[in-house]
Coordinates of C-alpha atoms in Angstrom, one line a residue:
Chain A
M113 CA 67.4 -29.7 86.7
I114 CA 69.3 -29.0 83.4
Q115 CA 69.8 -31.6 80.7
M116 CA 71.6 -31.1 77.4
K117 CA 71.4 -34.0 74.9
N118 CA 73.6 -34.1 71.7
V119 CA 73.4 -30.3 71.4
M120 CA 74.9 -28.8 68.3
M121 CA 75.0 -25.1 67.5
K122 CA 75.7 -24.0 64.0
Y123 CA 75.5 -20.3 63.1
D124 CA 73.9 -19.0 59.8
N125 CA 77.4 -18.3 58.5
G126 CA 78.3 -22.0 58.8
V127 CA 80.5 -21.7 61.9
V128 CA 79.9 -24.6 64.3
A129 CA 80.1 -23.1 67.8
M130 CA 79.1 -26.1 69.8
K131 CA 78.8 -29.8 69.1
D132 CA 78.2 -33.2 70.8
L133 CA 77.3 -31.5 74.1
N134 CA 75.8 -33.9 76.6
L135 CA 75.5 -33.1 80.3
E136 CA 73.3 -32.9 83.3
V137 CA 73.3 -30.4 86.1
D138 CA 71.5 -31.4 89.4
P139 CA 69.5 -29.0 91.5
G140 CA 71.7 -27.0 93.9
E141 CA 75.0 -27.5 92.0
F142 CA 77.6 -24.8 91.5
V143 CA 79.2 -25.2 88.1
Y144 CA 82.0 -23.2 86.5
V145 CA 82.2 -23.1 82.7
I146 CA 85.7 -22.3 81.7
G147 CA 87.7 -22.1 78.5
P148 CA 89.6 -19.7 76.3
S149 CA 88.0 -16.8 74.5
G150 CA 86.0 -18.1 71.5
A151 CA 85.8 -21.6 72.9
G152 CA 82.0 -21.4 73.0
K153 CA 81.3 -20.4 76.6
S154 CA 78.9 -17.6 75.7
T155 CA 77.1 -19.8 73.1
F156 CA 76.6 -22.4 75.9
I157 CA 75.2 -19.8 78.3
K158 CA 73.0 -18.1 75.7
M159 CA 71.5 -21.5 74.8
L160 CA 70.6 -22.0 78.4
Y161 CA 68.3 -19.0 78.5
H162 CA 67.0 -19.5 75.0
E163 CA 68.7 -16.5 73.5
L164 CA 70.1 -19.0 71.0
T165 CA 68.3 -22.1 69.8
P166 CA 70.4 -25.2 69.2
S167 CA 70.6 -26.4 65.6
E168 CA 70.4 -30.0 66.8
G169 CA 69.8 -31.8 70.0
D170 CA 67.6 -30.8 73.0
I171 CA 67.8 -28.8 76.2
V172 CA 65.4 -29.4 79.1
I173 CA 65.3 -27.0 82.1
N174 CA 63.0 -28.0 84.9
N175 CA 60.4 -29.6 82.7
Y176 CA 60.6 -27.0 80.0
D177 CA 61.7 -29.0 76.9
F178 CA 63.1 -26.4 74.5
K179 CA 62.2 -28.6 71.5
T180 CA 58.5 -28.6 72.2
M181 CA 58.2 -25.3 74.1
K182 CA 55.9 -22.7 72.5
P183 CA 57.3 -19.2 72.0
S184 CA 54.7 -17.9 74.4
E185 CA 56.2 -20.2 77.1
V186 CA 59.7 -18.7 76.8
P187 CA 59.1 -15.8 79.2
Y188 CA 57.8 -18.2 81.8
M189 CA 60.8 -20.5 81.4
R190 CA 63.1 -17.5 81.8
R191 CA 61.4 -16.7 85.2
L192 CA 63.1 -19.9 86.5
I193 CA 66.4 -18.4 85.7
G194 CA 68.2 -15.4 87.0
I195 CA 70.9 -14.0 84.6
V196 CA 73.9 -12.0 85.6
F197 CA 76.0 -10.4 82.8
Q198 CA 79.6 -9.2 82.6
D199 CA 78.3 -5.8 81.5
F200 CA 75.5 -5.8 84.1
K201 CA 72.7 -4.8 81.6
L202 CA 70.9 -2.6 84.1
L203 CA 68.2 -0.3 82.8
P204 CA 69.9 3.1 82.9
R205 CA 66.7 5.0 83.4
L206 CA 65.6 3.1 86.5
T207 CA 67.1 3.5 90.0
V208 CA 68.7 0.7 91.9
Y209 CA 65.4 -0.1 93.7
E210 CA 63.4 0.1 90.4
N211 CA 65.9 -2.1 88.5
V212 CA 65.4 -4.9 91.1
A213 CA 61.7 -4.3 91.6
Y214 CA 61.2 -4.4 87.8
A215 CA 61.9 -8.2 87.7
M216 CA 59.1 -8.7 90.2
Q217 CA 56.7 -6.4 88.4
V218 CA 57.2 -8.2 85.2
I219 CA 55.8 -11.4 86.7
E220 CA 52.9 -9.4 88.1
T221 CA 53.8 -9.7 91.8
P222 CA 51.4 -7.7 93.9
D223 CA 52.8 -4.3 94.9
K224 CA 52.7 -5.0 98.6
D225 CA 55.0 -8.0 98.2
I226 CA 57.6 -6.2 96.1
R227 CA 59.0 -3.7 98.5
P228 CA 59.9 -6.0 101.4
R229 CA 61.5 -8.6 99.0
V230 CA 63.5 -5.9 97.1
L231 CA 64.8 -4.4 100.3
E232 CA 65.7 -7.9 101.5
V233 CA 67.9 -8.8 98.5
L234 CA 69.4 -5.3 98.3
K235 CA 70.5 -5.9 101.9
L236 CA 71.9 -9.3 101.0
V237 CA 74.1 -7.6 98.3
G238 CA 74.9 -4.7 100.6
L239 CA 73.2 -1.9 98.7
E240 CA 70.4 -1.0 101.0
Q241 CA 71.8 2.5 101.3
K242 CA 71.8 3.2 97.6
L243 CA 68.2 2.5 96.6
R244 CA 67.6 5.8 94.8
R245 CA 70.9 5.9 92.9
F246 CA 70.9 5.4 89.1
P247 CA 73.3 2.8 87.6
S248 CA 75.5 5.6 86.2
E249 CA 76.1 6.8 89.8
L250 CA 77.5 3.4 91.0
S251 CA 80.9 1.7 90.7
G252 CA 81.3 -1.4 88.5
G253 CA 81.1 -3.7 91.6
E254 CA 78.0 -2.0 92.9
Q255 CA 76.3 -2.3 89.5
Q256 CA 77.1 -6.0 89.4
R257 CA 75.6 -6.4 92.9
V258 CA 72.4 -4.7 91.6
S259 CA 72.5 -7.2 88.7
I260 CA 72.8 -10.1 91.1
A261 CA 70.0 -8.7 93.3
R262 CA 67.8 -8.5 90.2
A263 CA 68.7 -12.0 89.2
I264 CA 67.8 -13.5 92.6
V265 CA 64.8 -11.4 93.6
N266 CA 62.3 -13.8 92.2
K267 CA 64.0 -16.8 93.9
P268 CA 64.9 -18.5 90.7
K269 CA 65.9 -22.2 90.6
V270 CA 69.1 -21.4 88.5
V271 CA 71.4 -18.3 88.4
I272 CA 73.4 -18.1 85.2
A273 CA 76.3 -15.7 85.4
D274 CA 78.3 -14.9 82.3
E275 CA 81.7 -13.7 83.4
P276 CA 80.3 -11.7 86.3
T277 CA 83.7 -10.7 87.6
G278 CA 85.2 -10.0 84.2
N279 CA 85.3 -6.3 84.5
L280 CA 86.1 -6.0 88.2
D281 CA 89.2 -5.7 90.3
P282 CA 90.2 -8.8 92.3
E283 CA 88.9 -7.5 95.6
T284 CA 85.5 -6.5 94.2
A285 CA 85.4 -9.8 92.3
E286 CA 85.9 -11.7 95.6
G287 CA 82.9 -9.7 97.0
I288 CA 80.7 -10.8 94.1
M289 CA 81.9 -14.4 94.4
S290 CA 81.0 -14.5 98.1
I291 CA 77.5 -13.2 97.3
L292 CA 77.0 -15.9 94.7
E293 CA 78.2 -18.5 97.3
R294 CA 75.6 -17.2 99.7
V295 CA 72.9 -17.5 97.0
H296 CA 74.2 -21.1 96.3
D297 CA 74.0 -21.9 100.0
N298 CA 70.3 -21.1 99.9
G299 CA 69.8 -24.0 97.4
T300 CA 70.0 -22.1 94.1
T301 CA 71.8 -23.8 91.2
I302 CA 74.6 -21.6 89.9
I303 CA 76.2 -21.8 86.4
M304 CA 79.0 -19.4 86.0
A305 CA 81.2 -18.8 82.9
T306 CA 84.5 -17.4 84.0
H307 CA 88.1 -16.7 83.1
N308 CA 89.1 -16.0 86.7
Q309 CA 91.6 -18.8 87.5
Q310 CA 92.1 -17.7 91.1
M311 CA 88.4 -17.7 91.8
V312 CA 87.9 -21.2 90.4
D313 CA 90.9 -22.6 92.3
E314 CA 89.9 -20.9 95.6
H315 CA 86.2 -21.7 95.6
T316 CA 86.2 -25.2 94.3
H317 CA 83.1 -26.5 92.5
R318 CA 82.3 -28.6 89.5
V319 CA 84.3 -27.5 86.4
L320 CA 83.1 -27.8 82.8
E321 CA 85.9 -26.9 80.3
I322 CA 84.9 -26.0 76.8
A323 CA 87.4 -25.9 74.0
G324 CA 86.8 -25.7 70.3
G325 CA 83.0 -26.0 70.8
R326 CA 83.3 -29.3 72.7
L327 CA 83.1 -30.2 76.3
V328 CA 86.6 -31.4 77.0
R329 CA 86.5 -31.7 80.8
D330 CA 83.8 -32.3 83.4
E331 CA 85.3 -32.5 86.8
K332 CA 83.7 -32.4 90.2
E333 CA 85.6 -30.2 92.7
G334 CA 87.9 -29.3 89.8
S335 CA 90.5 -26.6 89.4
Y336 CA 91.1 -24.1 86.5
D337 CA 93.9 -26.1 85.0
S338 CA 93.5 -29.7 84.1
E339 CA 95.3 -32.0 86.5
A340 CA 96.1 -34.4 83.8
Chain B
M2 CA 45.1 -7.3 82.5
K3 CA 44.7 -6.6 86.2
P4 CA 43.8 -2.9 87.0
N5 CA 46.9 -2.5 89.2
V6 CA 49.2 -3.7 86.4
F7 CA 47.6 -1.2 84.0
K8 CA 48.1 1.5 86.6
R9 CA 51.7 0.5 86.9
H10 CA 52.1 0.7 83.1
L11 CA 50.5 4.1 83.0
K12 CA 52.8 5.4 85.8
D13 CA 55.9 3.8 84.2
S14 CA 55.1 5.2 80.8
W15 CA 54.8 8.7 82.1
K16 CA 58.0 8.3 84.2
S17 CA 59.9 6.9 81.2
L18 CA 58.7 9.8 79.0
R19 CA 60.2 12.3 81.6
R20 CA 63.4 10.4 81.9
N21 CA 64.0 10.1 78.2
G22 CA 64.4 13.9 78.2
W23 CA 65.4 15.3 74.8
M24 CA 64.4 12.2 73.0
S25 CA 60.8 12.8 74.2
V26 CA 61.0 16.5 73.4
A27 CA 62.0 15.6 69.8
A28 CA 59.2 13.1 69.4
V29 CA 56.6 15.5 70.9
S30 CA 57.9 18.3 68.6
A31 CA 57.5 16.1 65.5
V32 CA 53.9 15.4 66.5
T33 CA 53.3 19.1 67.2
V34 CA 54.5 20.3 63.8
T35 CA 52.5 17.6 62.0
L36 CA 49.3 18.0 63.9
L37 CA 49.6 21.8 63.5
L38 CA 49.5 21.3 59.8
V39 CA 46.7 18.8 60.0
G40 CA 44.7 21.1 62.3
I41 CA 45.0 24.2 60.2
F42 CA 44.3 22.2 57.0
M43 CA 41.3 20.5 58.5
A44 CA 39.7 23.8 59.7
L45 CA 40.4 25.3 56.3
L46 CA 39.1 22.4 54.3
M47 CA 35.9 21.9 56.4
N48 CA 35.0 25.6 56.0
V49 CA 35.8 25.7 52.3
S50 CA 33.6 22.6 51.9
R51 CA 30.8 24.2 54.0
I52 CA 30.8 27.5 52.0
S53 CA 31.0 25.6 48.7
T54 CA 27.9 23.6 49.7
Q55 CA 26.2 26.9 50.7
V56 CA 27.1 28.4 47.3
E57 CA 26.0 25.3 45.5
N58 CA 22.7 25.3 47.4
D59 CA 22.1 28.9 46.1
V60 CA 21.9 27.7 42.5
R61 CA 18.3 27.5 41.5
V62 CA 16.3 27.2 38.4
R63 CA 14.4 30.2 37.1
V64 CA 11.4 29.2 35.0
Y65 CA 10.2 32.2 33.0
V66 CA 6.5 32.1 32.1
D67 CA 5.3 33.2 28.6
R68 CA 4.0 36.7 28.7
G69 CA 0.2 36.7 28.5
T70 CA -0.3 33.3 30.2
K71 CA -3.5 33.2 32.2
K72 CA -3.6 32.9 35.9
A73 CA -5.2 29.4 35.8
E74 CA -2.6 28.2 33.3
E75 CA 0.1 29.5 35.6
T76 CA -1.4 27.6 38.6
K77 CA -1.4 24.5 36.4
L78 CA 2.2 25.1 35.4
E79 CA 3.2 25.5 39.0
K80 CA 1.6 22.1 39.8
Q81 CA 3.5 20.6 36.8
I82 CA 6.8 22.0 38.0
K83 CA 6.2 20.7 41.5
A84 CA 5.5 17.3 40.1
L85 CA 9.0 17.1 38.5
P86 CA 11.4 14.7 40.2
N87 CA 14.0 16.3 42.6
V88 CA 12.0 19.6 43.0
K89 CA 12.0 20.8 46.6
T90 CA 10.2 24.1 46.5
V91 CA 8.6 26.4 43.9
K92 CA 8.2 30.1 44.6
Y93 CA 6.3 32.4 42.4
R94 CA 7.5 35.9 41.6
S95 CA 5.4 38.2 39.5
A96 CA 7.0 40.4 36.8
K97 CA 6.2 43.4 39.1
T98 CA 8.1 41.9 42.1
E99 CA 11.0 41.1 39.7
L100 CA 11.1 44.7 38.6
D101 CA 10.9 46.0 42.2
T102 CA 13.9 43.9 43.0
I103 CA 15.8 45.5 40.1
V104 CA 14.7 49.0 41.2
G105 CA 15.9 48.2 44.7
S106 CA 19.2 47.0 43.6
Y107 CA 20.1 49.3 40.6
G108 CA 18.2 52.5 41.2
S109 CA 14.9 54.3 40.4
Q110 CA 15.7 55.0 36.8
W111 CA 14.4 51.4 36.2
K112 CA 11.0 52.7 37.3
M113 CA 10.3 53.8 33.8
F114 CA 9.5 50.2 32.9
S115 CA 6.7 50.0 35.4
G116 CA 3.2 49.0 34.6
D117 CA 2.5 47.8 31.0
K118 CA 6.0 48.7 29.9
N119 CA 7.4 46.0 32.2
P120 CA 9.4 43.8 29.9
L121 CA 10.0 41.1 32.5
N122 CA 8.2 37.8 32.8
N123 CA 6.5 36.2 35.7
V124 CA 8.9 33.7 37.2
F125 CA 8.9 30.4 39.2
L126 CA 12.0 30.1 41.4
V127 CA 12.7 26.3 41.7
D128 CA 14.9 24.9 44.4
T129 CA 16.0 21.3 43.9
K130 CA 16.5 18.6 46.5
D131 CA 20.0 18.0 45.2
P132 CA 22.0 20.9 43.7
K133 CA 23.3 18.6 41.0
A134 CA 19.8 18.0 39.7
T135 CA 19.4 21.7 38.8
I136 CA 20.4 21.2 35.2
K137 CA 18.1 18.2 34.7
V138 CA 15.1 20.1 36.3
A139 CA 15.8 23.1 34.1
K140 CA 15.8 21.0 31.0
Q141 CA 12.5 19.2 32.0
A142 CA 10.8 22.5 32.9
Q143 CA 11.9 24.0 29.6
K144 CA 9.7 21.4 27.8
L145 CA 6.5 22.4 29.7
K146 CA 3.8 24.4 28.1
H147 CA 3.8 28.2 28.7
V148 CA 7.4 28.2 29.6
S149 CA 9.4 30.8 27.8
E150 CA 12.7 29.8 29.2
A151 CA 14.2 27.8 32.1
S152 CA 17.6 28.9 33.2
Y153 CA 20.0 27.6 35.8
G154 CA 23.0 29.9 35.4
G155 CA 24.2 27.8 32.4
S156 CA 27.9 27.3 32.1
T157 CA 28.5 29.3 35.3
A158 CA 26.6 26.8 37.4
K159 CA 28.3 23.9 35.6
K160 CA 31.7 25.4 36.4
L161 CA 30.7 26.0 40.0
F162 CA 29.6 22.4 40.5
K163 CA 32.9 21.2 38.9
T164 CA 34.9 23.5 41.1
V165 CA 33.2 22.4 44.3
D166 CA 33.7 18.8 43.3
T167 CA 37.4 19.4 42.6
I168 CA 37.9 21.3 45.9
Q169 CA 36.3 18.5 47.9
R170 CA 38.0 15.7 46.1
W171 CA 41.5 17.3 46.3
G172 CA 40.8 18.4 49.9
I173 CA 40.1 14.8 50.9
G174 CA 43.1 13.6 49.0
F175 CA 45.4 16.1 50.6
T176 CA 44.1 15.4 54.1
I177 CA 44.7 11.7 53.6
L178 CA 48.2 12.5 52.3
L179 CA 48.9 14.8 55.3
L180 CA 47.7 12.1 57.7
F181 CA 49.9 9.6 56.0
V182 CA 52.9 12.0 56.3
A183 CA 51.9 12.4 60.0
V184 CA 51.9 8.7 60.6
F185 CA 55.3 8.3 58.8
L186 CA 56.9 11.3 60.6
I187 CA 55.6 10.4 64.1
S188 CA 56.3 6.7 63.9
N189 CA 59.8 7.4 62.6
T190 CA 60.6 9.7 65.4
I191 CA 59.2 7.2 67.9
R192 CA 61.2 4.4 66.1
I193 CA 64.4 6.4 66.9
T194 CA 63.5 6.7 70.5
I195 CA 62.8 3.0 70.7
L196 CA 66.0 2.1 68.8
S197 CA 68.0 3.9 71.4
R198 CA 66.3 1.6 73.9
A199 CA 66.8 -1.8 72.2
D200 CA 69.0 -2.9 75.1
E201 CA 66.3 -2.0 77.5
I202 CA 63.8 -4.2 75.7
G203 CA 66.4 -7.0 75.6
V204 CA 66.8 -6.8 79.4
M205 CA 63.0 -6.9 79.8
R206 CA 62.8 -10.1 77.8
L207 CA 65.6 -11.7 79.8
V208 CA 63.9 -11.1 83.1
G209 CA 60.9 -13.0 81.8
A210 CA 58.6 -10.2 80.6
T211 CA 56.0 -11.3 78.1
N212 CA 55.7 -9.4 74.8
S213 CA 52.5 -7.8 75.8
Y214 CA 54.0 -6.7 79.2
I215 CA 56.9 -5.0 77.3
R216 CA 54.6 -3.5 74.7
W217 CA 52.2 -1.7 77.0
P218 CA 54.5 1.0 78.5
F219 CA 55.8 1.8 75.0
L220 CA 52.3 1.9 73.6
L221 CA 51.3 4.2 76.4
E222 CA 54.4 6.3 76.1
G223 CA 53.6 6.8 72.4
A224 CA 50.1 7.8 73.3
W225 CA 51.4 10.3 75.8
T226 CA 53.7 11.7 73.1
G227 CA 50.8 12.0 70.7
L228 CA 48.6 13.7 73.3
L229 CA 51.3 16.2 74.5
G230 CA 52.1 16.9 70.8
S231 CA 48.5 17.8 70.1
L232 CA 48.3 20.5 72.9
I233 CA 50.0 23.3 71.0
P234 CA 48.2 22.6 67.7
M235 CA 44.9 22.7 69.6
L236 CA 45.8 26.0 71.2
V237 CA 47.0 27.6 68.0
V238 CA 44.0 26.4 65.9
D239 CA 41.6 27.5 68.6
I240 CA 43.0 31.0 68.9
G241 CA 43.6 31.3 65.2
Y242 CA 40.2 30.1 64.2
G243 CA 38.6 32.3 66.8
L244 CA 40.3 35.4 65.3
V245 CA 39.5 34.4 61.7
Y246 CA 35.9 33.7 62.7
A247 CA 35.5 37.1 64.4
N248 CA 37.0 39.0 61.5
A249 CA 35.8 37.0 58.4
G250 CA 32.5 36.0 60.0
L251 CA 30.8 39.4 59.3
T252 CA 32.0 39.6 55.7
T253 CA 30.7 36.1 54.9
A254 CA 27.5 36.6 56.8
A255 CA 26.8 39.7 54.7
N256 CA 26.9 37.5 51.6
G257 CA 24.6 35.0 53.2
Y258 CA 27.4 32.4 53.8
S259 CA 28.8 31.4 57.1
L260 CA 31.9 29.7 58.6
F261 CA 31.4 27.0 61.2
P262 CA 30.6 28.7 64.5
T263 CA 33.5 28.3 67.0
M264 CA 31.5 26.0 69.2
P265 CA 31.1 23.1 68.9
F266 CA 33.4 23.1 65.8
L267 CA 36.6 23.8 67.7
F268 CA 35.6 21.3 70.4
W269 CA 35.3 18.5 67.8
L270 CA 38.4 19.6 66.0
D271 CA 40.4 19.5 69.3
V272 CA 39.0 16.0 70.0
A273 CA 40.0 14.9 66.5
L274 CA 43.6 16.3 66.9
A275 CA 44.0 14.6 70.3
A276 CA 42.6 11.4 68.9
I277 CA 44.9 11.5 65.8
G278 CA 47.9 12.2 68.1
I279 CA 47.1 9.4 70.5
I280 CA 46.3 6.8 67.9
I281 CA 49.3 7.6 65.7
G282 CA 51.6 7.8 68.7
A283 CA 50.5 4.5 70.1
L284 CA 50.4 2.7 66.7
G285 CA 53.8 4.2 65.8
S286 CA 55.3 2.7 69.0
V287 CA 53.8 -0.7 68.6
V288 CA 54.9 -1.0 64.9
S289 CA 58.4 0.3 65.7
M290 CA 59.1 -2.1 68.5
R291 CA 57.8 -5.3 66.7
R292 CA 61.2 -6.3 65.5
F293 CA 62.6 -6.2 69.1
L294 CA 60.0 -8.7 70.4
K295 CA 61.2 -11.8 68.7
I296 CA 61.7 -14.6 71.3

């Protein structure tokens, strides 16, 4: 599903944010990416959706080899991925319904197929009553649920979540986590960067720990803190 | 692009224009002010150019025939003048007709010069195909036999030709400059509205939108902005020109000159304003958003 080979990321200012990164993620896995602030988690996540291009090494996602991929193929590669951000990144001028439908319109889905699917995912995240609200009229947790609905509406193979519970209280965070678990149960690969120790310890999955730009731990059914 | 996708873009662009509120109002206002200037100036320039051409066409060569020239020689001279290059028409006016015109214009006291006392010459009035050829034709006519003098208004005509040339050249230059300012002003305003939506474009890219898919609604929104911005200028220019035409029309007609009649002139001017607005609005959007579309 995802392969990273000898990936190194060096910014223009000379800072090396990531080096010697080698890993594979199988289809249907749930992977946490943990580590202190500035460790390189965001760089890792951004490289996955091609917002950043590695300086060296190669990334392959579902047959899209980033090294040989043409710029015009990038949007199509991104359609395999659903992205959830800490700050939600919803379009403020669109309603809840439109924000989710937009992701389907972009890939030129016929109109008749859009409405039932959008209603289905909004029901899944528990927002079927707030279709016509604008993001500014929603709580943080609700906005994050819209963001998840948008990420999964096209049935992506991978959902990448960058600190999705970072701005939320524990109870709301738990709600978001249970939605992601449900998406995972449907067979979607989840890669989630997080600081939330309780979450990682309670919902055990594979843990990748990044520190100083290196992968320092890769543990199946791991916990937030290293056992060693 | 599929027709339903284009329809969706059209709908979305209109919706986005409404939801952008004051930002859209600012962009439309910028277009309005600029197109108002362009519209007024275009109407002015085209009419100045039209009247200049009319004045220019009025300049003709007067070939005075030597007194005492016989009829047959005059006929021969007329043929010779007609044969000169660039000559369009040749009209004969006898000394008597010339005097009658003077009597008609300046009063009956000029009647004392009637009959044998008439000091005027018979004249050939020569119109040229190109007003600029007037001087050349006059010079060539001067050389013909039995020609006492061939005049073309001398330095006055030269000055007129120069003035008309200057007006047209500066007019075109100024219009181009004004259009350039319009492009700059409109695309800058649109750039500000797009800058405020950089995040939005970022999100579009992340959900897998292709560059052309992202570009379309912005392009159409720019076109709407241009079209809406051209409405007030159209209205002002139509009403304003209608009033000017009604009032100045008579004065100019009395002098033998005329402004462009309101129809179809205003129709084409409106079409031009709308087209300029739409094209500049759409181009301004596309150019402004280019930097956000890097993969």
